[in-house]
Coordinates of C-alpha atoms in Angstrom, one line a residue:
X680 CA 163.0 83.1 178.4
X681 CA 160.8 86.2 178.1
X682 CA 161.9 88.9 175.7
X683 CA 160.9 92.5 175.9
X684 CA 160.1 94.5 172.8
X685 CA 160.3 98.3 173.1
X686 CA 158.2 100.9 171.5
X687 CA 160.5 101.2 168.5
X688 CA 160.0 97.5 167.6
X689 CA 156.2 97.6 167.2
X690 CA 156.5 96.9 163.5
X691 CA 158.3 93.6 164.3
X692 CA 155.4 92.5 166.5
X693 CA 153.0 93.3 163.6
X694 CA 155.1 91.3 161.1
X695 CA 155.3 88.4 163.5
X696 CA 151.5 88.5 163.9
X697 CA 151.0 88.7 160.1
X698 CA 153.2 85.7 159.4
X699 CA 151.6 83.6 162.2
X700 CA 148.3 84.1 160.6
X701 CA 149.4 83.3 157.1
X702 CA 150.1 86.8 155.9
X703 CA 153.3 88.0 154.1
X704 CA 155.0 91.3 154.0
X705 CA 152.1 92.8 152.1
X706 CA 149.8 91.9 154.9
X707 CA 151.7 93.8 157.5
X708 CA 150.0 97.2 156.7
X709 CA 146.4 96.0 156.8
X710 CA 146.7 93.3 159.5
X711 CA 149.1 95.2 161.7
X712 CA 146.8 98.2 161.6
X713 CA 143.9 96.0 162.7
X714 CA 145.8 94.3 165.4
X715 CA 146.9 97.8 166.6
X716 CA 143.5 99.3 166.9
X717 CA 140.7 97.1 165.7
X718 CA 137.5 98.5 164.3
X719 CA 135.3 101.1 166.2
X720 CA 131.7 101.0 167.3
X721 CA 129.2 103.2 165.6
X722 CA 126.9 105.5 167.6
X723 CA 123.2 104.5 167.8
X724 CA 120.6 107.1 166.9
X725 CA 117.9 107.8 169.4
X726 CA 114.4 106.6 168.6
X727 CA 111.9 109.5 167.7
X728 CA 109.5 110.2 170.6
X729 CA 105.8 109.5 169.7
X730 CA 103.7 112.5 168.9
X731 CA 100.9 113.5 171.1
X732 CA 97.6 114.7 169.9
X733 CA 97.6 118.3 168.7
X734 CA 95.4 120.2 171.2
X735 CA 94.2 122.8 168.7
X736 CA 93.8 123.1 164.9
X737 CA 96.4 124.7 162.8
X738 CA 95.8 128.4 162.4
X739 CA 96.1 128.3 158.6
X740 CA 93.0 126.2 158.3
X741 CA 89.9 128.3 157.5
X742 CA 87.6 128.6 160.6
X743 CA 84.4 126.6 160.1
X744 CA 80.9 127.9 161.1
X745 CA 80.2 127.6 164.8
X746 CA 77.8 125.1 166.2
X747 CA 76.0 127.1 169.0
X748 CA 73.7 125.0 171.2
X749 CA 70.0 125.4 170.3
X750 CA 67.2 125.4 172.8
X751 CA 65.7 121.9 173.4
X752 CA 68.9 120.1 172.1
X753 CA 70.3 117.2 174.0
X754 CA 73.3 118.2 176.1
X755 CA 76.8 116.8 175.4
X756 CA 79.3 116.8 178.2
X757 CA 82.4 118.8 177.4
X758 CA 85.8 117.2 177.2
X759 CA 88.5 119.9 176.8
X760 CA 85.9 122.1 174.8
X761 CA 82.1 122.6 174.9
X762 CA 80.0 120.6 172.5
X763 CA 76.7 120.8 170.7
X764 CA 74.5 117.8 169.9
X765 CA 73.7 117.5 166.1
X766 CA 71.6 114.3 165.9
X767 CA 70.8 111.1 167.6
X768 CA 69.0 109.8 170.7
X769 CA 68.5 111.5 174.0
X770 CA 67.9 110.3 177.6
X771 CA 67.1 112.6 180.5
X772 CA 68.2 115.6 178.4
X773 CA 71.6 114.2 177.5
X774 CA 72.8 112.6 174.2
X775 CA 72.5 108.8 174.5
X776 CA 73.0 106.0 172.0
X777 CA 74.2 106.6 168.5
X778 CA 74.6 110.1 167.4
X779 CA 76.6 113.1 166.2
X780 CA 78.0 116.2 167.9
X781 CA 80.2 119.2 167.0
X782 CA 82.4 121.4 169.2
X783 CA 80.9 124.8 169.7
X784 CA 83.8 126.5 168.0
X785 CA 83.0 124.4 164.9
X786 CA 86.4 122.7 164.7
X787 CA 85.8 119.3 166.1
X788 CA 83.3 116.5 165.3
X789 CA 82.3 113.3 166.9
X790 CA 80.2 110.5 165.5
X791 CA 79.5 107.4 167.5
X792 CA 78.0 106.2 170.8
X793 CA 77.0 108.4 173.7
X794 CA 76.2 107.4 177.3
X795 CA 74.5 110.1 179.4
X796 CA 76.0 112.9 177.3
X797 CA 79.6 111.5 177.2
X798 CA 81.4 109.8 174.4
X799 CA 81.4 106.1 175.4
X800 CA 81.6 103.1 173.2
X801 CA 82.9 103.2 169.6
X802 CA 83.2 106.4 167.8
X803 CA 85.2 108.7 165.5
X804 CA 86.6 111.9 166.8
X805 CA 88.1 114.5 164.4
X806 CA 90.0 117.6 165.5
X807 CA 89.6 119.5 162.2
X808 CA 93.3 119.8 161.6
X809 CA 93.9 116.4 159.9
X810 CA 94.0 114.5 163.3
X811 CA 91.5 111.6 163.5
X812 CA 90.7 108.9 166.1
X813 CA 88.5 105.9 165.5
X814 CA 88.1 103.5 168.4
X815 CA 86.7 103.1 171.8
X816 CA 85.8 105.8 174.4
X817 CA 84.9 105.9 178.0
X818 CA 83.6 109.0 179.7
X819 CA 84.7 111.2 176.6
X820 CA 88.3 109.8 176.8
X821 CA 90.1 107.5 174.6
X822 CA 90.1 104.2 176.5
X823 CA 90.4 100.8 174.9
X824 CA 91.6 100.0 171.4
X825 CA 91.7 102.5 168.5
X826 CA 93.7 104.1 165.7
X827 CA 94.9 107.7 165.8
X828 CA 96.2 109.3 162.5
X829 CA 97.8 112.6 161.9
X830 CA 97.9 114.9 158.8
X831 CA 101.6 114.1 158.2
X832 CA 101.0 110.3 158.0
X833 CA 102.0 109.6 161.6
X834 CA 99.7 107.1 163.2
X835 CA 99.2 104.9 166.3
X836 CA 97.2 101.7 166.4
X837 CA 96.7 99.9 169.7
X838 CA 95.5 100.4 173.3
X839 CA 94.8 103.7 175.1
X840 CA 94.2 104.7 178.6
X841 CA 92.9 108.2 179.5
X842 CA 93.7 109.6 176.1
X843 CA 97.3 108.3 176.2
X844 CA 99.0 105.4 174.3
X845 CA 99.0 102.8 177.0
X846 CA 99.4 99.0 176.6
X847 CA 100.4 97.2 173.3
X848 CA 100.5 99.3 170.2
X849 CA 102.3 100.3 167.0
X850 CA 103.5 103.9 166.4
X851 CA 104.6 104.9 162.9
X852 CA 106.4 108.1 162.3
X853 CA 106.2 110.4 159.3
X854 CA 109.6 109.1 157.9
X855 CA 108.5 105.5 158.1
X856 CA 110.3 104.5 161.3
X857 CA 108.1 102.3 163.5
X858 CA 107.8 101.2 167.2
X859 CA 105.8 98.1 168.0
X860 CA 105.5 97.0 171.7
X861 CA 104.6 98.3 175.1
X862 CA 103.5 101.8 176.0
X863 CA 102.9 103.4 179.3
X864 CA 101.3 106.9 179.7
X865 CA 102.2 107.8 176.2
X866 CA 105.9 106.6 176.3
X867 CA 107.7 103.7 174.8
X868 CA 108.0 101.7 178.0
X869 CA 108.6 98.0 178.5
X870 CA 109.6 95.6 175.7
X871 CA 109.4 96.6 172.1
X872 CA 110.9 96.7 168.6
X873 CA 112.0 100.0 167.0
X874 CA 112.8 100.0 163.2
X875 CA 114.4 103.2 161.8
X876 CA 113.6 104.3 158.2
X877 CA 117.3 103.3 157.4
X878 CA 116.5 99.7 158.1
X879 CA 118.4 99.5 161.5
X880 CA 116.4 97.7 164.3
X881 CA 116.5 97.5 168.0
X882 CA 114.6 94.8 170.0
X883 CA 114.7 95.1 173.7
X884 CA 113.7 97.2 176.8
X885 CA 112.5 100.8 176.8
X886 CA 112.1 103.2 179.5
X887 CA 110.3 106.6 178.9
X888 CA 111.1 106.6 175.2
X889 CA 114.7 105.6 175.7
X890 CA 116.5 102.3 175.0
X891 CA 117.3 101.2 178.5
X892 CA 117.9 97.7 179.9
X893 CA 118.9 94.7 177.7
X894 CA 118.5 94.6 174.0
X895 CA 119.9 93.9 170.5
X896 CA 120.7 96.6 167.9
X897 CA 121.3 95.5 164.3
X898 CA 122.5 97.8 161.6
X899 CA 121.7 97.5 158.0
X900 CA 125.4 97.2 157.2
X901 CA 125.8 94.1 159.3
X902 CA 127.0 95.6 162.6
X903 CA 125.3 94.0 165.6
X904 CA 125.2 94.8 169.4
X905 CA 123.7 92.6 172.1
X906 CA 123.9 93.7 175.6
X907 CA 123.0 96.5 178.1
X908 CA 121.7 99.9 177.2
X909 CA 121.2 103.2 179.1
X910 CA 120.2 106.6 177.8
X911 CA 119.9 105.3 174.2
X912 CA 123.5 104.2 174.2
X913 CA 125.5 101.0 174.7
X914 CA 126.3 101.2 178.4
X915 CA 127.3 98.1 180.6
X916 CA 128.3 94.7 179.3
X917 CA 127.7 93.6 175.8
X918 CA 129.0 92.1 172.5
X919 CA 129.5 94.1 169.3
X920 CA 130.2 92.3 166.1
X921 CA 131.3 93.5 162.6
X922 CA 130.3 92.1 159.3
X923 CA 134.0 91.0 158.6
X924 CA 133.8 88.6 161.6
X925 CA 135.6 90.8 164.2
X926 CA 133.9 90.9 167.6
X927 CA 134.3 92.7 171.0
X928 CA 132.9 91.3 174.2
X929 CA 133.2 93.3 177.3
X930 CA 132.3 96.7 178.9
X931 CA 130.9 99.8 177.2
X932 CA 130.3 103.4 178.2
X933 CA 128.3 105.9 176.1
X934 CA 128.5 103.8 173.0
X935 CA 132.2 103.0 173.1
X936 CA 134.4 100.0 174.3
X937 CA 135.3 101.1 177.7
X938 CA 136.6 99.0 180.6
X939 CA 137.7 95.4 180.5
X940 CA 137.0 93.5 177.3
X941 CA 138.2 91.0 174.6
X942 CA 138.6 91.9 170.9
X943 CA 138.7 88.9 168.6
X944 CA 139.7 89.3 165.0
X945 CA 138.3 87.3 162.1
X946 CA 141.5 85.3 161.8
X947 CA 141.2 84.1 165.4
X948 CA 143.8 86.3 167.1
X949 CA 142.5 88.3 170.0
X950 CA 143.4 91.0 172.5
X951 CA 142.2 90.9 176.1
X952 CA 142.7 94.0 178.2
X953 CA 141.6 97.5 179.1
X954 CA 139.9 99.9 176.8
X955 CA 139.1 103.6 177.2
X956 CA 136.8 105.7 174.9
X957 CA 137.0 103.1 172.3
X958 CA 140.8 102.6 172.3
X959 CA 143.1 100.1 173.9
X960 CA 144.4 101.7 177.1
X961 CA 146.4 100.0 179.8
X962 CA 147.7 96.4 180.0
X963 CA 146.5 93.5 177.9
X964 CA 147.5 90.3 176.2
X965 CA 147.5 89.7 172.4
X966 CA 147.1 86.1 171.6
X967 CA 148.0 84.7 168.1
X968 CA 148.1 81.2 166.9
X969 CA 151.8 80.9 167.7
X970 CA 152.3 83.0 170.9
X971 CA 151.1 85.3 173.6
X972 CA 152.4 88.9 173.8
X973 CA 151.9 91.0 176.9
X974 CA 151.3 94.6 175.9
X975 CA 150.7 98.0 177.3
X976 CA 148.7 100.7 175.5
X977 CA 148.2 104.4 176.1
X978 CA 145.2 106.0 174.3
X979 CA 145.4 103.6 171.3
X980 CA 149.1 103.7 171.1
X981 CA 151.3 100.5 171.7
X982 CA 153.9 101.3 174.3
X983 CA 155.6 98.0 175.2
X984 CA 155.4 94.3 174.1
X985 CA 156.7 91.3 176.0
X986 CA 156.6 87.8 174.4
X987 CA 155.6 85.0 176.7

């Protein structure tokens, strides 16, 4: 025979659950509360976007002497600014081979290989504001492998294409957070690992600097989520586990349990049903070691219980 338990008898259900799992009267408060709501997921911070090269020096830096081109000097092809040749080889009137150059405004400097007046091969380019690149060039653009460092301790080491981070690389932010993986046109894009300064980590897919696709997020406190992401949040199907042994497997929306899912408690009891905005909402079934209870919830509040 089925028995219906009304809203006023919710405590009795909690007591029944506590007894079935080995708890006594003192366990009702803690265990019943857990059965009623369970734990909540924690929002995931967004990864910091990689910094692009500063296009001009900081104004507080004293302006250096200019390097105006002198008659008879080898020509250096401009990139975003005009340059003057300082020393090195020439061919057909253009800098060629190993040499040095400085921007006409006096801020920037280049030391390395030239091909027909362009930076090509290995070299070191300094902006005059603490930004420095050492690596490969092609036609005066960063192409190939190299290391770019900033005055505030940010850095990128890896592959470049047409001045942008592109390919495999490692970007380290000023606070110590780090991304290692695929880049595309200056963005985290593809598979990678992002480690926050807090010690939290995400391993999975990225799209235009955002966690998007499938991945695993692990918190320093022991929380862990494995599943689908969109817009830097848990969106889609996944599994979220807590350090005490509780686990939720099901649907997520904007970082919260939302849709159909199963919440399993560390003691083995579990609730399978509907969730909305992180709370039980709608029909579901609570299964304990001794029985099944059909329940209905409204915005995290238990409305009805029916023992099967």
